[in-house]
CSV table of C-alpha atoms in Angstrom, one decimal:
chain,number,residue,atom,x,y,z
A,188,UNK,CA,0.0,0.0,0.0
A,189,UNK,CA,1.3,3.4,-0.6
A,190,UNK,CA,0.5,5.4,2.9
A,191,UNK,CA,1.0,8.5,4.6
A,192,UNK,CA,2.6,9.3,8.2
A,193,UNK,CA,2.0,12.4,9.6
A,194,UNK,CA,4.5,13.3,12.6
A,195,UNK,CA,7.0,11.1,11.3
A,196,UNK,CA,10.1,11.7,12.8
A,197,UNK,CA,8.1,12.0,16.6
A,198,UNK,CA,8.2,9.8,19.1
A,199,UNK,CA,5.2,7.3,17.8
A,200,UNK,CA,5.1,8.3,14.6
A,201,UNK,CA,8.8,7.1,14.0
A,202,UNK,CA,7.7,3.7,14.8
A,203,UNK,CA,5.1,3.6,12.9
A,204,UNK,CA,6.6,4.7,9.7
A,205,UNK,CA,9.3,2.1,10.9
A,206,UNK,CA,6.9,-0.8,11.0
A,207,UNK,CA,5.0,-0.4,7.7
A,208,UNK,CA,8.7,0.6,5.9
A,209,UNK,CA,9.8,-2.7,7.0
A,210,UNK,CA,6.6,-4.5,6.5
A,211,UNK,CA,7.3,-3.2,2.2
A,212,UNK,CA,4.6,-0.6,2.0
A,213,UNK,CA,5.5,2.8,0.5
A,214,UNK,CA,5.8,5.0,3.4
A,215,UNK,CA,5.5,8.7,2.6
A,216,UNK,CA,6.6,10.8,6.1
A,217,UNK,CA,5.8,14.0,6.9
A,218,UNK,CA,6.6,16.0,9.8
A,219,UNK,CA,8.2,19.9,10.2
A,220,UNK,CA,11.8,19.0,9.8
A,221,UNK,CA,13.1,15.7,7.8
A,222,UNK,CA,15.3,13.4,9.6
A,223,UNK,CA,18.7,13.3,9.2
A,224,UNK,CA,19.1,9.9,7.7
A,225,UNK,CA,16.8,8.1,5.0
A,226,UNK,CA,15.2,4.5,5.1
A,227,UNK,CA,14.2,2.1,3.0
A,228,UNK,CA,10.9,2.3,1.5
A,229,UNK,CA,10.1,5.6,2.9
A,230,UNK,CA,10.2,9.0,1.5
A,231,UNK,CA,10.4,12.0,3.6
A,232,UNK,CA,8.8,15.8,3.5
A,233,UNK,CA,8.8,19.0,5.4
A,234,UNK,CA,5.6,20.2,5.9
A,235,UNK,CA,3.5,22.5,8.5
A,236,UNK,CA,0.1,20.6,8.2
A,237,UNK,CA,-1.5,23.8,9.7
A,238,UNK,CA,-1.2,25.5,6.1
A,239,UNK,CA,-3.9,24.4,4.2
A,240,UNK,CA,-1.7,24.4,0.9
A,241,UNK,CA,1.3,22.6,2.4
A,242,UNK,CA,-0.6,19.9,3.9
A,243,UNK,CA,-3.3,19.3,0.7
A,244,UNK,CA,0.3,18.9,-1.5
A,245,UNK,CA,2.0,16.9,0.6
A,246,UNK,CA,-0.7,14.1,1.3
A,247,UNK,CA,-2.3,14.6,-2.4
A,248,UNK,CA,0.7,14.4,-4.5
A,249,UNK,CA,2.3,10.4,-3.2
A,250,UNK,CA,-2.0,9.3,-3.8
A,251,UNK,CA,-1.9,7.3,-0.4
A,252,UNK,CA,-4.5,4.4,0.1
A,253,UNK,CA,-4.6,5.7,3.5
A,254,UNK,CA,-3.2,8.1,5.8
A,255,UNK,CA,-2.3,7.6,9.5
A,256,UNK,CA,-2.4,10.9,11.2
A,257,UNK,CA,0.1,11.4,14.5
A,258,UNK,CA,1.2,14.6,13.8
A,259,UNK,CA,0.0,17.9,16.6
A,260,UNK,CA,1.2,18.4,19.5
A,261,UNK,CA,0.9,15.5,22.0
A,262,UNK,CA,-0.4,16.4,25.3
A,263,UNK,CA,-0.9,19.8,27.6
A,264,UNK,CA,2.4,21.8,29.5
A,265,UNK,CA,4.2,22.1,25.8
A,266,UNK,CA,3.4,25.0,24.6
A,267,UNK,CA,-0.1,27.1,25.4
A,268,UNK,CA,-3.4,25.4,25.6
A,269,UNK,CA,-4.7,27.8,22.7
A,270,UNK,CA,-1.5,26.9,20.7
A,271,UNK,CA,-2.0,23.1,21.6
A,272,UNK,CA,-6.3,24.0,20.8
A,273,UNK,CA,-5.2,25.5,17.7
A,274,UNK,CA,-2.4,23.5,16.0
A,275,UNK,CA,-4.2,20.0,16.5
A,276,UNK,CA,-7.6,21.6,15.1
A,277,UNK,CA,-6.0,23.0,12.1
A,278,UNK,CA,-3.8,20.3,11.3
A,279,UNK,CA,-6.3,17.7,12.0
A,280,UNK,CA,-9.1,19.5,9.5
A,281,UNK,CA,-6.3,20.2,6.8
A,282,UNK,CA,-5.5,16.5,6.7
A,283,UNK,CA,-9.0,15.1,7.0
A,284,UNK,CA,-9.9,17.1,4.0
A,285,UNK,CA,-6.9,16.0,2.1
A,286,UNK,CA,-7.3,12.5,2.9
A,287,UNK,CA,-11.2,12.4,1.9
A,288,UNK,CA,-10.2,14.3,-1.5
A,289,UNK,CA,-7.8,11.7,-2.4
A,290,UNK,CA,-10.2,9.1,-1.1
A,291,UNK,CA,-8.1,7.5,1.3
A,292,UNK,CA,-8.9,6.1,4.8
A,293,UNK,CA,-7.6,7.5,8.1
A,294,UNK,CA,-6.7,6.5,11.4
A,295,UNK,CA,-4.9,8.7,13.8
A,296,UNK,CA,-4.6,9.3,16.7
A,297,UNK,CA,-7.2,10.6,19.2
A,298,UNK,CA,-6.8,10.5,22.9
A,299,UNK,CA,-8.3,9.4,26.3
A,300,UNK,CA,-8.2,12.7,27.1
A,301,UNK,CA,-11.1,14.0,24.9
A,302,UNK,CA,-13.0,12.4,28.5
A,303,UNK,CA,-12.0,15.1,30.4
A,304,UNK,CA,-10.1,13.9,33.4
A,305,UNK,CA,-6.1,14.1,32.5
A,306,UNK,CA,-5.1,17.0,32.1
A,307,UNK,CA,-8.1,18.5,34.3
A,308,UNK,CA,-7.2,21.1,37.1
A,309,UNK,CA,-8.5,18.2,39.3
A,310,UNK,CA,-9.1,15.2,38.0
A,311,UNK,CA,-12.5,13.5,38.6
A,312,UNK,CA,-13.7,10.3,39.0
A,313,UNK,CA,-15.5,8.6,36.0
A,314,UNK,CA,-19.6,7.9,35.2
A,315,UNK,CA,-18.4,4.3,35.2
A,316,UNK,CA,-15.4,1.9,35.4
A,317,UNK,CA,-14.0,0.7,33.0
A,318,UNK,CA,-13.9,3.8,30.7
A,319,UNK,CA,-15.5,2.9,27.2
A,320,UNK,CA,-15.7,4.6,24.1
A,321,UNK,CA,-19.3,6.0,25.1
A,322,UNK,CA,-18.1,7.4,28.1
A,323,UNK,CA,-19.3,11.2,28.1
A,324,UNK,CA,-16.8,13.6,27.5
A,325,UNK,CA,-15.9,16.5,29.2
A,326,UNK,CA,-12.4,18.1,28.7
A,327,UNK,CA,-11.4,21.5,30.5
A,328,UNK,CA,-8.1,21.7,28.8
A,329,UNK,CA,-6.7,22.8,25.1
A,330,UNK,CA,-5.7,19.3,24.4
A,331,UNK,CA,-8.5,17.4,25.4
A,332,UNK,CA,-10.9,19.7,23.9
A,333,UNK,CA,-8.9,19.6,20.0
A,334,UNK,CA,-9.2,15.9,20.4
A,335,UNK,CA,-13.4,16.0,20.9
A,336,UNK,CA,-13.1,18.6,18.1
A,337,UNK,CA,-10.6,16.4,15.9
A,338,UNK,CA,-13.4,13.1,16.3
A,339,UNK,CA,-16.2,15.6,14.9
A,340,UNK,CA,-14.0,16.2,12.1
A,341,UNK,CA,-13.5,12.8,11.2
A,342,UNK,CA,-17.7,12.3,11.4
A,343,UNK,CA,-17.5,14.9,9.3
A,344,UNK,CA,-15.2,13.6,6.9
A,345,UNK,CA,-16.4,10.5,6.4
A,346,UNK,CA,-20.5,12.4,6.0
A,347,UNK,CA,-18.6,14.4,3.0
A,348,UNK,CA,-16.1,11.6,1.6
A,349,UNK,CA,-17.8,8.6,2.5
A,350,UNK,CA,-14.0,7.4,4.0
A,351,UNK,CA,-13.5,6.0,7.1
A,352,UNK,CA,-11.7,7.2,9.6
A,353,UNK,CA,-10.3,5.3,13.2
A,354,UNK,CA,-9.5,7.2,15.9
A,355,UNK,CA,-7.5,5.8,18.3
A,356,UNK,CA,-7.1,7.0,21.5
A,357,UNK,CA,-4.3,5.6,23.2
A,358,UNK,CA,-3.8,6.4,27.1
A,359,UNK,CA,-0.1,7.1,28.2
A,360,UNK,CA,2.0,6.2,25.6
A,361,UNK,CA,5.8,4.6,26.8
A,362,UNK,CA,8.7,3.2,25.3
A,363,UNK,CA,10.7,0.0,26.1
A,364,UNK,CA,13.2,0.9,28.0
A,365,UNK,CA,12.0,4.2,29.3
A,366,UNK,CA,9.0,3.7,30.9
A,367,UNK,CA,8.6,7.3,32.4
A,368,UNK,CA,5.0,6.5,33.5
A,369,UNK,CA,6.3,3.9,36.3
A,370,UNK,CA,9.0,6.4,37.3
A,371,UNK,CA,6.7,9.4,37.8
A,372,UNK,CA,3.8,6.8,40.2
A,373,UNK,CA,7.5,4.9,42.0
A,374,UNK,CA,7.1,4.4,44.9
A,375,UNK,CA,3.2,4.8,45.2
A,376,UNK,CA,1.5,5.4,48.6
A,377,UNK,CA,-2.5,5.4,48.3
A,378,UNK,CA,-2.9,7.8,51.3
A,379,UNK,CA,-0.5,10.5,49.8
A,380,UNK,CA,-0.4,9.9,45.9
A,381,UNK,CA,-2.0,13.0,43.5
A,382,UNK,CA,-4.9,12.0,41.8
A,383,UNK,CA,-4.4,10.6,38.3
A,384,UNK,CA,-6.4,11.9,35.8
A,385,UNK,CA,-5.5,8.3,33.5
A,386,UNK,CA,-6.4,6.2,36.5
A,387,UNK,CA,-2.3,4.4,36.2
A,388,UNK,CA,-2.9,3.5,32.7
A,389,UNK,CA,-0.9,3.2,30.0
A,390,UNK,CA,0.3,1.6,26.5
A,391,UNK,CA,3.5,0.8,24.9
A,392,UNK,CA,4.2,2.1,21.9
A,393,UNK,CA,4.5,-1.3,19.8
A,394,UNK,CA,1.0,-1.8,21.1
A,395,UNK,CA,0.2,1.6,19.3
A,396,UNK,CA,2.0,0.5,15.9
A,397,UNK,CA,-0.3,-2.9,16.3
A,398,UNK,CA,-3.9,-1.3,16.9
A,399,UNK,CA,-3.0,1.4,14.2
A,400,UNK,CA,-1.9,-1.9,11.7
A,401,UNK,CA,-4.9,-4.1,12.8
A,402,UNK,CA,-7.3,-0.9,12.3
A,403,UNK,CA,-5.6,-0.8,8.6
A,404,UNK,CA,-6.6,-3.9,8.0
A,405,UNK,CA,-10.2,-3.8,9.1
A,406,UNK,CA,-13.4,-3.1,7.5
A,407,UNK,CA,-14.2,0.0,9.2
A,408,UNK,CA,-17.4,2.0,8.2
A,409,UNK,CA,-17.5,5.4,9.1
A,410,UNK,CA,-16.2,6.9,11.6
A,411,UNK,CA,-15.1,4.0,14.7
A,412,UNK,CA,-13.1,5.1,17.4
A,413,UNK,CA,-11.1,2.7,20.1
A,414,UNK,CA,-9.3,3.2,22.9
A,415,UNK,CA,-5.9,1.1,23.4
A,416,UNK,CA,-4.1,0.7,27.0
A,417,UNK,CA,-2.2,-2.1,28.4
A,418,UNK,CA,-4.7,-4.8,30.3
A,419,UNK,CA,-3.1,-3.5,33.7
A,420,UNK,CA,-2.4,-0.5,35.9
A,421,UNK,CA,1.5,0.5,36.2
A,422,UNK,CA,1.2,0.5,40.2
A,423,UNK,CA,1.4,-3.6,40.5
A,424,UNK,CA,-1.9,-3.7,42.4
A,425,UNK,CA,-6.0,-3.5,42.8
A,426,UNK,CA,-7.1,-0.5,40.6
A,427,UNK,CA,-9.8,-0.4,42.5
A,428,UNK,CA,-8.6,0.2,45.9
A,429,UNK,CA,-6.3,2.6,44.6
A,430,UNK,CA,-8.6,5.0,42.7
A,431,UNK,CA,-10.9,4.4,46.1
A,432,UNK,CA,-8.1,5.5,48.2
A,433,UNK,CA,-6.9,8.2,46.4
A,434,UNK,CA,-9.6,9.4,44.8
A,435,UNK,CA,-12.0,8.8,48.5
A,436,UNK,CA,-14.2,6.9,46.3
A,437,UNK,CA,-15.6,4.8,43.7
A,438,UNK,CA,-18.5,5.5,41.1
A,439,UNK,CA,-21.1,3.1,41.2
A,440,UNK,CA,-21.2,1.5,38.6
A,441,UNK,CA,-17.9,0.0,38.9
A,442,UNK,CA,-16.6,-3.4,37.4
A,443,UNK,CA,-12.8,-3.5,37.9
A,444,UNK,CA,-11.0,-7.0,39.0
A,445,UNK,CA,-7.9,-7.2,40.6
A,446,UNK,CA,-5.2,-4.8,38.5
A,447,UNK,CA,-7.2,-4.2,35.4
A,448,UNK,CA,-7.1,-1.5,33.4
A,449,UNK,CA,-9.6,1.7,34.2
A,450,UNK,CA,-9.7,1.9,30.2
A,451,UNK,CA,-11.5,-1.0,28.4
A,452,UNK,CA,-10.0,-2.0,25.3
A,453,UNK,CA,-13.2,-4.6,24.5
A,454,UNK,CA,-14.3,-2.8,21.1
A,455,UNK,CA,-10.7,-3.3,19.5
A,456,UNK,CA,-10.4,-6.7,21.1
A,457,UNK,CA,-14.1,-7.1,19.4
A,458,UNK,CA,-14.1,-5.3,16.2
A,459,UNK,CA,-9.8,-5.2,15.2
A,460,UNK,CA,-9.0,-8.5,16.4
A,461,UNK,CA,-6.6,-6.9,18.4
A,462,UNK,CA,-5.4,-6.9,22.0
A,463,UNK,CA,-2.3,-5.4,23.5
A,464,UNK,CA,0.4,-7.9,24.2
A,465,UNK,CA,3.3,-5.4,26.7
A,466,UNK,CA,3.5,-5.1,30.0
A,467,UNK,CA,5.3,-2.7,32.3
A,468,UNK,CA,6.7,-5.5,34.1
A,469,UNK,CA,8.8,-7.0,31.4
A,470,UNK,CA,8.6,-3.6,28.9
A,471,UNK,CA,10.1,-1.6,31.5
A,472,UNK,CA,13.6,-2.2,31.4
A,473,UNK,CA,13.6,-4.0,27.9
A,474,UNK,CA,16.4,-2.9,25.5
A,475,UNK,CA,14.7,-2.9,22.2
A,476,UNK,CA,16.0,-0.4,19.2
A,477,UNK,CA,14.1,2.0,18.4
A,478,UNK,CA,14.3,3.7,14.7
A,479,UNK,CA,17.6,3.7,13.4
A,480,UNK,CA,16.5,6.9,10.9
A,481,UNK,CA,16.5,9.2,14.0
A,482,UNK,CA,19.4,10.8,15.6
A,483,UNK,CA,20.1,8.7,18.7
């Protein structure tokens, strides 16, 4: 397939343009600066995907059969929350647009954030446990909010297009090696530990690379999207007792055993025939290259 990678040389991006290089698809990368070595079977641009011109050229011109959208920037505390608003928005309607005028499927990458409780000023419990795809959503922050946005978008897209578009929203995204999730909740104490607006979930990356490749292969109508986490908490026990604890409570409807995670993943599992297959445990202090087109 010939395919499209937006945020190419970031930090998930990168691996995904890795894995379908290497898997013989054409890969065609775009981010705001090249990286400074090439790689087989893929082909990389400069472009700022919040210019309407750029971004319609660069994913128009290789024809892609689909285009797998990572680019924006990736979570709150990077730049402003207008900025963040802004940049994802305009980026994420410029290549939407692009993709439905070449006629080629999307999936990219939405966020559990669009619910509201990361990056809130304090994070709140949940209508239910675990999170699903219809949980309401209520974001307070820039991010959060161009996420909820970015998913009307893709309805939209796919109303005008008749495309389909997957958006995946991965929780706390982590690397082998360089888990910096585990760090930040190490050691955990229940009776002192902040509130976390992701509950202690996460997902490692290859597990990202494997949703987005198992969504590329399904027959997706409309607009589908599905959350992806690890099947545990990073803590190493009850999640449960330790959103109770820390949280002095538990919504009501609440169906968590032993360390699963607060985000269900059942819809992939159901629809992609995928499920994750990392865990902190093993992924934390793994030494796996990551790829070799990026500066070390």
């Amino acid at each position: 397939m010939k395919l499209v990678v937006t945020g190419a040389t970031g930090a998930a991006g990168s691996w995904i343009v890795d894995h379908f290089a290497d898997a013989g698809h054409e890969v065609t990368g775009i981010d705001l600066e090249r990286p400074s070595r090439e790689r087989e079977n893929a082909t990389f641009l400069e472009a700022d995907l919040t210019e309407q011109g750029q971004a319609l050229e660069a994913i128009l011109d290789p024809e892609p059969d689909a285009v797998i959208h990572f680019a924006g920037i990736p979570r709150m505390g990077i730049t402003t929350g207008t900025e963040t608003f802004l940049t994802n928005v305009s980026s994420a309607y410029h290549v939407f647009e692009a993709a439905g005028r070449a006629g080629a499927d999307v999936i990219w990458a939405s966020s559990e954030s669009l619910y509201g409780m990361p990056f809130a000023q304090q994070p709140f419990l949940p209508d239910y446990l675990p999170i699903d795809e219809t949980h309401p959503q209520r974001p307070e922050d820039g991010y959060g909010a161009s996420k909820l946005v970015g998913e009307e978008l893709a309805a939209k897209t796919v109303r005008k297009y008749g495309i389909s578009v997957a958006s995946i929203r991965p929780t706390w995204i982590q690397y082998p090696g360089e888990y910096r999730a585990i760090d930040e909740w190490t050691p955990f104490d229940p009776e002192t530990a902040d509130r976390s607006g992701c509950f202690w979930s996460y997902v490692d990356v290859r597990d990202v690379v494997s949703i987005v490749d198992a969504a590329l292969e399904a027959e997706i109508d409309g607009h589908e999207p599905y959350l992806a986490a690890a099947p545990d908490n990073g803590l190493g026990r009850p999640t449960a007792d330790a959103i109770e604890t820390v949280f002095d409570g538990l919504p009501e409807d609440c169906d968590l055993e032993s360390e699963q995670s607060a985000f269900s993943t059942a819809k992939a599992r159901r629809e992609l025939g995928w499920k994750p297959a990392h865990s902190w445990r093993e992924a934390r202090n793994e030494t796996v290259d990551g790829p070799a087109f990026l500066d070390p």
